[in-house]
Structure formats: C-alpha cells, structure tokens
Short mmCIF file of C-alpha atoms and ligand atoms in Angstrom, two decimals:
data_model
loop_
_atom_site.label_atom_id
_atom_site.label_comp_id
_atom_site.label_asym_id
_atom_site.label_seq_id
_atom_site.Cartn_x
_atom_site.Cartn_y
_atom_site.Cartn_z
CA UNK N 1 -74.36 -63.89 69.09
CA UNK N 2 -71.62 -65.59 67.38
CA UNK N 3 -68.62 -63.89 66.09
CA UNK N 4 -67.05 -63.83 63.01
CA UNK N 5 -65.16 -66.83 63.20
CA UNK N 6 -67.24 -68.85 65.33
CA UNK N 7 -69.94 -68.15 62.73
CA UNK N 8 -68.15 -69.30 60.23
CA UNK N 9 -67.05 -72.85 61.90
CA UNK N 10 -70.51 -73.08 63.43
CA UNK N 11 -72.31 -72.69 60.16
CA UNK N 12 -70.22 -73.16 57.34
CA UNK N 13 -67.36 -75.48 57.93
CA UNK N 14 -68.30 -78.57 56.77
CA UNK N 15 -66.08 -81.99 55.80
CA UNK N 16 -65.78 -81.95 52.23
CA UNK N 17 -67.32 -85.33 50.75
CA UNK N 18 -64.83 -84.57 47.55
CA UNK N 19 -61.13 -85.87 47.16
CA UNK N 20 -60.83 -82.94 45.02
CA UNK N 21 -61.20 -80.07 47.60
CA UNK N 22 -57.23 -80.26 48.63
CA UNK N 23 -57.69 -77.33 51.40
CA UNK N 24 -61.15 -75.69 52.03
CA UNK N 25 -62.61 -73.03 54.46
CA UNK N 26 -60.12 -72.20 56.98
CA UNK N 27 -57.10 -70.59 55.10
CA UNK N 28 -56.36 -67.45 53.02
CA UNK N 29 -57.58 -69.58 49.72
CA UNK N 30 -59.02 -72.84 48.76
CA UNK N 31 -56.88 -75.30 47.08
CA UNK N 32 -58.59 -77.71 44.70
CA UNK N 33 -57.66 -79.89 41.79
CA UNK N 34 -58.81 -79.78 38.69
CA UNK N 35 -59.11 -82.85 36.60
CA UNK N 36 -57.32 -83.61 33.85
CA UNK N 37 -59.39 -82.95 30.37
CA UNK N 38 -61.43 -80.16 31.71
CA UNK N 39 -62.03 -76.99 31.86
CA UNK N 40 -63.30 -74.95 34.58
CA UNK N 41 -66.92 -73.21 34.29
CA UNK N 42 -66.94 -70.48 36.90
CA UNK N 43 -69.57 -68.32 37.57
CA UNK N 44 -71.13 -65.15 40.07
CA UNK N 45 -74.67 -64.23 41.16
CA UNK N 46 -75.41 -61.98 44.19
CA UNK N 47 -79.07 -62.18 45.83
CA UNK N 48 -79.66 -58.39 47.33
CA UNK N 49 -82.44 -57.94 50.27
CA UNK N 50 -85.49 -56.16 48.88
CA UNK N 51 -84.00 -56.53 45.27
CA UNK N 52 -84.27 -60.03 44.56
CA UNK N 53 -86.10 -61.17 47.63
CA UNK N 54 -88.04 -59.65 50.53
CA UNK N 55 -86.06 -59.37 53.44
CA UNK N 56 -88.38 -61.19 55.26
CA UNK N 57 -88.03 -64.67 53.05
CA UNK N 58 -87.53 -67.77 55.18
CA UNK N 59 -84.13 -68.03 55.53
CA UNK N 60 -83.57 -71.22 54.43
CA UNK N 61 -85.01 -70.51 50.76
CA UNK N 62 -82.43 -67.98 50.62
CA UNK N 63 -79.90 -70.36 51.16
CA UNK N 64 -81.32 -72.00 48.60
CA UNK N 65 -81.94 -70.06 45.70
CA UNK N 66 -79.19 -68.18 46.38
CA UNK N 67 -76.51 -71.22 44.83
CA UNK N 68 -79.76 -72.65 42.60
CA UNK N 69 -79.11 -69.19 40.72
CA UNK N 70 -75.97 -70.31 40.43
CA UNK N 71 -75.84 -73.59 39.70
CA UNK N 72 -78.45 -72.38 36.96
CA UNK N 73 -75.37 -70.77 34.91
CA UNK N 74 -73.04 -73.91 35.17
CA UNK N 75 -75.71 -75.88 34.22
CA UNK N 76 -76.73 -73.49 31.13
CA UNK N 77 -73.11 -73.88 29.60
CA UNK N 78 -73.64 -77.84 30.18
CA UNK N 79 -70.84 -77.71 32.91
CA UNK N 80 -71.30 -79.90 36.09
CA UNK N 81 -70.79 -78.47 39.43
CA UNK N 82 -67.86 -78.74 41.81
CA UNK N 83 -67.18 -75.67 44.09
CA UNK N 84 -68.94 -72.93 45.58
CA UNK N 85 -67.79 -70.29 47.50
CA UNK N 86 -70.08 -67.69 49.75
CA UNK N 87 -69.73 -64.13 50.90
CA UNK N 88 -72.32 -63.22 53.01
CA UNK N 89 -73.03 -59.69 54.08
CA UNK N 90 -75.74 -59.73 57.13
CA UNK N 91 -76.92 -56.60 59.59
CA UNK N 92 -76.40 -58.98 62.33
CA UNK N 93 -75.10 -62.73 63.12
CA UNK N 94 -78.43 -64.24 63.88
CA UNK N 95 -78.10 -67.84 64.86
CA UNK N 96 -81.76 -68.89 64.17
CA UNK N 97 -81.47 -67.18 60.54
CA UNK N 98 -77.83 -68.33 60.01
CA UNK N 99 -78.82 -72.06 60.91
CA UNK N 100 -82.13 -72.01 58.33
CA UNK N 101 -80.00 -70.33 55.69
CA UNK N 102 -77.35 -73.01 56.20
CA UNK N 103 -79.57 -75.67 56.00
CA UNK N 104 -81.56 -74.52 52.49
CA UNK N 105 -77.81 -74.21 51.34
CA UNK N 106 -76.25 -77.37 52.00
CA UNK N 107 -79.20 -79.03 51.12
CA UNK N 108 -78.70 -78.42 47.67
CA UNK N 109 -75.48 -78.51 47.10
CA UNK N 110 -75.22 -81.59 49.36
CA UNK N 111 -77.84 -82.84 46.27
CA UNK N 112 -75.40 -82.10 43.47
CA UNK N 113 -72.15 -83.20 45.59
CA UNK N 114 -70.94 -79.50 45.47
CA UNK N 115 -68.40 -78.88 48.10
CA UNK N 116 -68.31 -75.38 49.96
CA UNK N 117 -64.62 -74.33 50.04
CA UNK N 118 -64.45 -70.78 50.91
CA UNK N 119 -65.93 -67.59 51.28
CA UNK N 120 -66.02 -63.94 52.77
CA UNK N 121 -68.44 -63.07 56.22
CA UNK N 122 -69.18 -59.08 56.52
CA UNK N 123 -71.55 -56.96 58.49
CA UNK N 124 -73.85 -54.76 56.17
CA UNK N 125 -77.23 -54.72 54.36
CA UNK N 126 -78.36 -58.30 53.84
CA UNK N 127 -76.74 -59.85 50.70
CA UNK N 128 -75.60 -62.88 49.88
CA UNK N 129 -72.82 -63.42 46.85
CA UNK N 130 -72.61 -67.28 45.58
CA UNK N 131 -69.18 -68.18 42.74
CA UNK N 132 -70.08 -71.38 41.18
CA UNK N 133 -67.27 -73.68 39.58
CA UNK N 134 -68.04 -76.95 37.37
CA UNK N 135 -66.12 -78.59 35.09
CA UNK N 136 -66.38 -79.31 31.34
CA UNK N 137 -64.92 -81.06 28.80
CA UNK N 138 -63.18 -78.88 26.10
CA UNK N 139 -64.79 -77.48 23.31
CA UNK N 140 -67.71 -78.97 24.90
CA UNK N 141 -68.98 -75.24 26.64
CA UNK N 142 -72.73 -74.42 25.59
CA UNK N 143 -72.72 -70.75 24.43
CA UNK N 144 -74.99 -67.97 24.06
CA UNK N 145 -73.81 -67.58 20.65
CA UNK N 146 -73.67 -70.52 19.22
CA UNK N 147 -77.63 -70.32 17.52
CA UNK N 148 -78.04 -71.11 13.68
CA UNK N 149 -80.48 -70.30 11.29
CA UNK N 150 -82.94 -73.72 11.26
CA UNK N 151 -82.48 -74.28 14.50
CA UNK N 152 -85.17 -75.47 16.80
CA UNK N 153 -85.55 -73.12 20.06
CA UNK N 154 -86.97 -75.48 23.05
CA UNK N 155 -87.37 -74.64 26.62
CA UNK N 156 -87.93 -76.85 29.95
CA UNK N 157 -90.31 -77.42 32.45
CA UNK N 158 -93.22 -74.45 32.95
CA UNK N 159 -92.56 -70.52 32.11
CA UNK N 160 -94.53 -68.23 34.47
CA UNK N 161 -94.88 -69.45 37.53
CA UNK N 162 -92.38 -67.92 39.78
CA UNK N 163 -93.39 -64.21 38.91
CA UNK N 164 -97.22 -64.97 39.16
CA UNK N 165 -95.69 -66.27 42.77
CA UNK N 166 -94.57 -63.11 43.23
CA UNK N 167 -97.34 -61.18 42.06
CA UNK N 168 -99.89 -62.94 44.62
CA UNK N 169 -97.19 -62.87 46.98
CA UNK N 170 -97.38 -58.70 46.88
CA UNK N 171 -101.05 -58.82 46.49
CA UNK N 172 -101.08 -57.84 42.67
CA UNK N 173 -103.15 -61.03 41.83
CA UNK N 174 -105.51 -63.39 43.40
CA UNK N 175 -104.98 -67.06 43.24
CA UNK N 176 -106.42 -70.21 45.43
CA UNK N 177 -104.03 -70.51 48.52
CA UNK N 178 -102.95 -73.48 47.63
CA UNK N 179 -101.69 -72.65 43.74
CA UNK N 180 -100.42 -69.19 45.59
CA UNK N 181 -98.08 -71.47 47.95
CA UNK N 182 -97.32 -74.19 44.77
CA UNK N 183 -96.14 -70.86 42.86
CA UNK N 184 -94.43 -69.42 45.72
CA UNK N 185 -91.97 -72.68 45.56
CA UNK N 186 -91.02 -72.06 41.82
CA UNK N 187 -90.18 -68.37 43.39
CA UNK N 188 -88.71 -69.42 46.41
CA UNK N 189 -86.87 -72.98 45.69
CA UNK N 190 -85.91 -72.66 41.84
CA UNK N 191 -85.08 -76.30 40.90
CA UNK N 192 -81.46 -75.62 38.48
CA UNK N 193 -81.86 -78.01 35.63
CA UNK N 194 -78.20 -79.10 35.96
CA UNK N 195 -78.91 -82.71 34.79
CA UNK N 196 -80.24 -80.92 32.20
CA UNK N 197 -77.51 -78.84 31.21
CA UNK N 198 -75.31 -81.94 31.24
CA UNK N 199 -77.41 -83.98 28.17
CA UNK N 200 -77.30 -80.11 26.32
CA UNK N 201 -73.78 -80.67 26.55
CA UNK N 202 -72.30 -81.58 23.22
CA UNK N 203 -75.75 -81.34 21.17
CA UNK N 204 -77.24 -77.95 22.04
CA UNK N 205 -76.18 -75.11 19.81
CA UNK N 206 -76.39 -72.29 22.02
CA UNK N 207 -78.22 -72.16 25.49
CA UNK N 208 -79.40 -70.00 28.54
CA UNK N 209 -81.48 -70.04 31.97
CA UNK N 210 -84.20 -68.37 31.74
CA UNK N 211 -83.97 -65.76 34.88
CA UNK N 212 -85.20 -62.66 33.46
CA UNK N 213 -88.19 -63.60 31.25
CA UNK N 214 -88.22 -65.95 28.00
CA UNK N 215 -87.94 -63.17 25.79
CA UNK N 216 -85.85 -60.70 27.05
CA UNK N 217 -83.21 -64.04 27.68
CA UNK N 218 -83.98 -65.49 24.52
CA UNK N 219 -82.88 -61.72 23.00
CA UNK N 220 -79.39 -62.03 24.29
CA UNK N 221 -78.75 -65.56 22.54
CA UNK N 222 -80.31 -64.04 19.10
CA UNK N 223 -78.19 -60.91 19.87
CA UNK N 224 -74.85 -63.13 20.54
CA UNK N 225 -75.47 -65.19 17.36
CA UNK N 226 -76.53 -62.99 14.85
CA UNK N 227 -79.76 -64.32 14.19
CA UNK N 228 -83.66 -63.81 14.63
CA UNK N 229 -86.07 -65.87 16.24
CA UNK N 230 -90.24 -66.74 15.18
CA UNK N 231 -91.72 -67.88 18.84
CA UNK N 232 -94.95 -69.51 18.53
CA UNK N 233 -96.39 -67.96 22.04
CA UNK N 234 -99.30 -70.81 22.18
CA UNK N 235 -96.53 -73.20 22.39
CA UNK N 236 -95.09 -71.66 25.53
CA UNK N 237 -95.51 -74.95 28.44
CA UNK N 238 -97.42 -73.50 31.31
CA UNK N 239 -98.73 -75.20 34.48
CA UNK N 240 -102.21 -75.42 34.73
CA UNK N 241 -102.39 -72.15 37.17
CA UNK N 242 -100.56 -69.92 35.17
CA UNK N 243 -102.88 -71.08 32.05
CA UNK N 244 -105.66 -70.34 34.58
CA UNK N 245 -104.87 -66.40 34.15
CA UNK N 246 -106.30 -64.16 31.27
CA UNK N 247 -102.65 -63.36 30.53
CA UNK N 248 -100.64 -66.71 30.62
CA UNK N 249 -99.14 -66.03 27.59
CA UNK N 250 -97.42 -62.43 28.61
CA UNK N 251 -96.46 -64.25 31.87
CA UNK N 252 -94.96 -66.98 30.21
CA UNK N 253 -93.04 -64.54 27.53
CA UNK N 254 -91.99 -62.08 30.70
CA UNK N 255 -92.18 -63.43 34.10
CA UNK N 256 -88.60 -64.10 35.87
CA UNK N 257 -86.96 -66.41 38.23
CA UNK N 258 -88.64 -69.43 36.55
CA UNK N 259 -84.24 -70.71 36.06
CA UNK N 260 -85.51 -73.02 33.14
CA UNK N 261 -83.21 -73.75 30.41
CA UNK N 262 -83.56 -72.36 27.13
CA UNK N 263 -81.63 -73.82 23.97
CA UNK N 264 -81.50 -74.08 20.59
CA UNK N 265 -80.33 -77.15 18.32
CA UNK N 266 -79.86 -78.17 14.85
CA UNK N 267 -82.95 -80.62 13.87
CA UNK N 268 -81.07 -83.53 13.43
CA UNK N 269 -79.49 -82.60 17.01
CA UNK N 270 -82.99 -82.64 18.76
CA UNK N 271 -83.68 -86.28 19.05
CA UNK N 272 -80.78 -87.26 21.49
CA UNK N 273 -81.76 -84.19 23.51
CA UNK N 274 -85.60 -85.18 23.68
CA UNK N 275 -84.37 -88.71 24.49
CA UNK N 276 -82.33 -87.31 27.28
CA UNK N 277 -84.52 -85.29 28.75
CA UNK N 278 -87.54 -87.51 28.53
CA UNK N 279 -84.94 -89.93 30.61
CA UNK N 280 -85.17 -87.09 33.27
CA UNK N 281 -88.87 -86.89 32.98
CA UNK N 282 -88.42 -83.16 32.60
CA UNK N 283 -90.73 -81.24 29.82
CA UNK N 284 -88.85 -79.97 27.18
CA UNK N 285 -91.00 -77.98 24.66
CA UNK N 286 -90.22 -77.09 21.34
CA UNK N 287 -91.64 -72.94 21.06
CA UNK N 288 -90.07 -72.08 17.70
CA UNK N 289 -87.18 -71.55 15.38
CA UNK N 290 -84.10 -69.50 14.45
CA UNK N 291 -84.18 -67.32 11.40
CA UNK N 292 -82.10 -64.92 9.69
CA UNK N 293 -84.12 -61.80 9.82
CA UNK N 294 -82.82 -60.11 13.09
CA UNK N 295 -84.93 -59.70 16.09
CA UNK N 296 -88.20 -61.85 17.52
CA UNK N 297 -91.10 -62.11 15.78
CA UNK N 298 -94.17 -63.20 18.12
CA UNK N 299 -96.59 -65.70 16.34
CA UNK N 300 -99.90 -67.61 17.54
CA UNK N 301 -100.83 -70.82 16.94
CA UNK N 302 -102.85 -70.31 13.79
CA UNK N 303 -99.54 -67.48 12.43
CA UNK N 304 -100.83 -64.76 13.15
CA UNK N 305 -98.70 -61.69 14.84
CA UNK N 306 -98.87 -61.49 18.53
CA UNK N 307 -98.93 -58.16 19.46
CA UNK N 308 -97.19 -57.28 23.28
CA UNK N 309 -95.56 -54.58 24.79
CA UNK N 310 -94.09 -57.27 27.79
CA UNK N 311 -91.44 -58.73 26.34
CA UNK N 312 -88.26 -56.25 27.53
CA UNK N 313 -86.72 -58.54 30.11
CA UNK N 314 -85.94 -57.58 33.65
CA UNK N 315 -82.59 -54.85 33.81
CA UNK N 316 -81.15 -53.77 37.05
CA UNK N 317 -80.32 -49.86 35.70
CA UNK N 318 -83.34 -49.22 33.58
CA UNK N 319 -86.98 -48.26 34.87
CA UNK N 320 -88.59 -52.17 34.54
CA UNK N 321 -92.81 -51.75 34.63
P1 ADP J 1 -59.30 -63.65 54.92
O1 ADP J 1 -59.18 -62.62 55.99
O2 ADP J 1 -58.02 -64.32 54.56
O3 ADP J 1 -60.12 -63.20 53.76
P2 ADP J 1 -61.49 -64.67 56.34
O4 ADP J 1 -61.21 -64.34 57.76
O5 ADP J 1 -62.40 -63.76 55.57
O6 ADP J 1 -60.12 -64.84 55.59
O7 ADP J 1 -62.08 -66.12 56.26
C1 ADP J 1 -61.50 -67.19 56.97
C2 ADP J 1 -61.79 -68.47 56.25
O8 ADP J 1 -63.17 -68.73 56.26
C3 ADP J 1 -61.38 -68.43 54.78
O9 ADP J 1 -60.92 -69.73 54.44
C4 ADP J 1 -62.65 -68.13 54.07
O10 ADP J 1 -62.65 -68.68 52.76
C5 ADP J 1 -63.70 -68.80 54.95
N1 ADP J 1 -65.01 -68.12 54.98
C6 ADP J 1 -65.27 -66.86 55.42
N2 ADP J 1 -66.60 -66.60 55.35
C7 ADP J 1 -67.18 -67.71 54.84
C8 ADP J 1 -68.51 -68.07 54.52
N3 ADP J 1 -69.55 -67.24 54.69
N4 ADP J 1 -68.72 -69.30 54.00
C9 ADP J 1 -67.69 -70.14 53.81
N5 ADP J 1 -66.43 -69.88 54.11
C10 ADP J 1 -66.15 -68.67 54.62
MG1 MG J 2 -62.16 -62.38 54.11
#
C-alpha cells in the first residue's frame, strides 16, 4: 500500500495543461494567477460515504461526481472553471480504488481544462471534499437573488431521473434493467451544465443547480429575491422512464442529484438564452413564472391547484421522508 506521499504523486500529481497554475501540488499552497477583469467564483461540496453515496459505488463515479457537484455551483453563477483542489479522507490507501477514483476525476476535469492544484490526503471514514474556482467577469455573477416579478422560470435537461436511480438502485421501485442502469448514470455521472451556465451569464436573472429537488431549490431563489413562484407541474421535462411512473410529476418536483440548472429571466431576456442553449442541443424548458405573492403555488396544465406534500427539498439536519 502506498503511503501518503507516494499516493499523492502516484495518483494525483499531474502536469498542469494551464499557464495559469504558477505552482501546483507539491508545496504548502498553490500559486495561480488570476486574470485580469475577473473575478474569482470559488466554491465547496463534500461527498460523505453512506450519505451521498453507497460506500460501495464504483470508484471511479465517485471521482466523478464528486467535482461534477462542484463544477455544478461555478457553473450555476455562470462562472467558468479553473482550479480544483481535493481532500480526500479514505479508511485505507487502496491502489485499485485510488486508480478508478483518479481516473472518473481527471476525466472530467481533463473535459473542462480544470487543473488540479492542491489538496489534503487523511486516513478516516470515506469522504471526499472538492473547492471549485472559475472565473467571471464583474458584475457578471448569476445570483440566487436576483428573480423579478414577470420573470420566466426555465430549467434544463430532464428532472427525476437520478433519484428514481436511486430508488431502483435500493429496491424501492421496479424498472426494466436497462432504464434502471440509464437512471443509475444521471445518479452516478451527473453531467454539470457548465456550458450552460456560461450563455446564463449576463442574461439570466437569478439561477441555481438543481441538487436537492426542483422545488425545495427553486424555494431558496424565491426566498433570496423576495418573490413567489406559479410552477405549471405538467410542464416539468421528464425522460420517457420517469414519465413511465404513476408519480413523474412528484419525482420531477422532489427527486435530487439531477445537477440541472434552474433560472429565471426577464421575457425579453429569454430569446438569447433559448438560442444559446438550443446551440448546445441541451433542453431548456420553460415551467412557469415569478410573481409577487410569496411562496410556490403548484398548478396543472389546465390551472388547476396541484395538491403535494413532496415538495420540502432534501436537508442534512432535519428528518427528510
Ligand atoms: P501540508 O502538510 O503542507 O498540508 P500535505 O503534506 O498535506 O501538505 O500535501 C503535500 C502536497 O500535496 C500539497 O501541495 C498538497 O496541496 C498536495 N495534496 C495533498 N493531498 C492531495 C490530494 N488528495 N490531491 C491533490 N493534491 C494533494
Ligand atoms: Mg495537508
């Protein structure tokens, strides 16, 4: 088994591809340049063993999702990605695990040219702490709180599918193997919409990623900006396996980990965003609108009220059903 250090130039010490990364992994800190004009976007998610993933997950989804969550947040505030660092916490320095969880990692962020320039490598319960930095131009931040009244409230891509990946995963539903495994990759391999982020940039009012369930997310962007939301729930995009199940709509107003972006722009806004996106060939659905009166109001497709007690949002220190 490898030590410490030998784990962390065996695994983790790669040549940074950026001119930007002045000193990486190796000293007491990382020493990077910022470019002139912007401003830095940083961000922390940590990925617990049996919390947000079974510890039995192939390693190298871990790796994964655990900067995807990450990347997620940059790409939420519109910022583009630069530097990550990693602490890792493992029970012991397996080599097979360590070289599949390397792999899923650099894999991404070898996909968005994100440099890993640091980190911190401890022996514990497994846990694995990703800090995100990306750059933006000022002013140019997309906030939580930045929602007005008239505003259009679209998401992207499907809503659902990672927790119904989870619930077949633990046996709590039934599904054909093969939409079990396709929903098992939302779960697993969260794709972060940071191209995304980058055409919100500028043009969104106010945006979010969508990693505790649409409503309970969408609640803390009404909740920053003072304002209410009407959410048509028939609207809600689903793939064609989550609109297979009885309850698609509760799993596309609840379900987690789905790290879709959610945002909200003024009307005359909406075009160059569609445009954008539709460049991306990414799904962006339009799912309602911001109002005054505080709070969300749940509507069907023909206006009537839609009636659910799902719609809470996933919290780490409160009993979640
Ligand atoms: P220090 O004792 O100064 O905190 P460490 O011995 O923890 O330094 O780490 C040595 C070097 O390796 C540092 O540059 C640190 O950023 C880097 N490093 C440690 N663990 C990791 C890891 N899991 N991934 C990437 N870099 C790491
Ligand atoms: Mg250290």
């Amino acid at each position: 088994m490898p030590g410490e250090f030998d784990l962390i130039d065996l695994y983790f010490r790669r040549r940074s591809a950026r001119g930007d990364v002045i000193l990486g992994i190796g000293d007491d800190a990382a020493v990077l340049t910022v470019p002139a004009a912007r401003q830095l976007a940083v961000t922390v998610d940590t990925l617990v063993a049996g919390v947000h993933f079974p510890a039995a997950t192939d390693p190298a989804a871990i790796g994964h999702k655990a900067l995807a969550v990450n990347l997620s947040d940059l790409a939420a505030m519109g910022a583009e990605p630069a530097w990550v660092a990693l602490s890792l916490t493992l029970p012991q320095p397996e080599p097979r695990w360590l070289e599949a969880f390397a792999e899923g990692f650099f894999a991404l962020a070898e996909q968005y040219g994100v440099s890993l320039v640091g980190g911190d490598t401890t022996r514990g319960p497994l846990s694995i702490t990703v800090q995100a930095s990306g750059f933006v131009p000022p002013g140019m931040d997309v906030r939580r709180s930045g929602a007005h009244v008239g505003d259009a409230i679209y998401v992207t891509g499907t809503l659902g599918d990672a927790g119904l990946g989870l619930a077949w995963q633990q046996g709590r539903r039934t599904l054909e193997a093969s939409d079990g495994a396709a929903m098992r990759a939302r779960l697993d391999c969260p794709t972060p919409r940071v191209e995304a982020g980058l055409v919100l940039r500028g043009r969104a009012s106010a945006a979010i990623d969508v990693s505790d369930g649409l409503a309970g997310d969408l609640r803390h962007v009404l909740r920053a900006s003072g304002v209410g939301a009407v959410l048509d729930v028939d609207a809600l995009p689903v793939s064609a396996v989550v609109a297979g199940q009885a309850d698609a709509r509760e799993l596309a107003l609840s379900a987690g980990d789905d790290y879709e972006l959610l945002f909200t722009v003024a009307p005359d806004r909406a075009g160059a965003i569609l445009a954008g996106m539709d460049e991306l060939a990414l799904r962006c659905t339009c799912i309602g609108r911001i109002v005054s009166e505080p709070g969300l109001q749940l509507t069907d497709a023909a206006g009537q009220p839609f009636v659910t007690p799902v719609t809470a949002g996933y919290d780490h220190f409160r009993e979640n059903d």
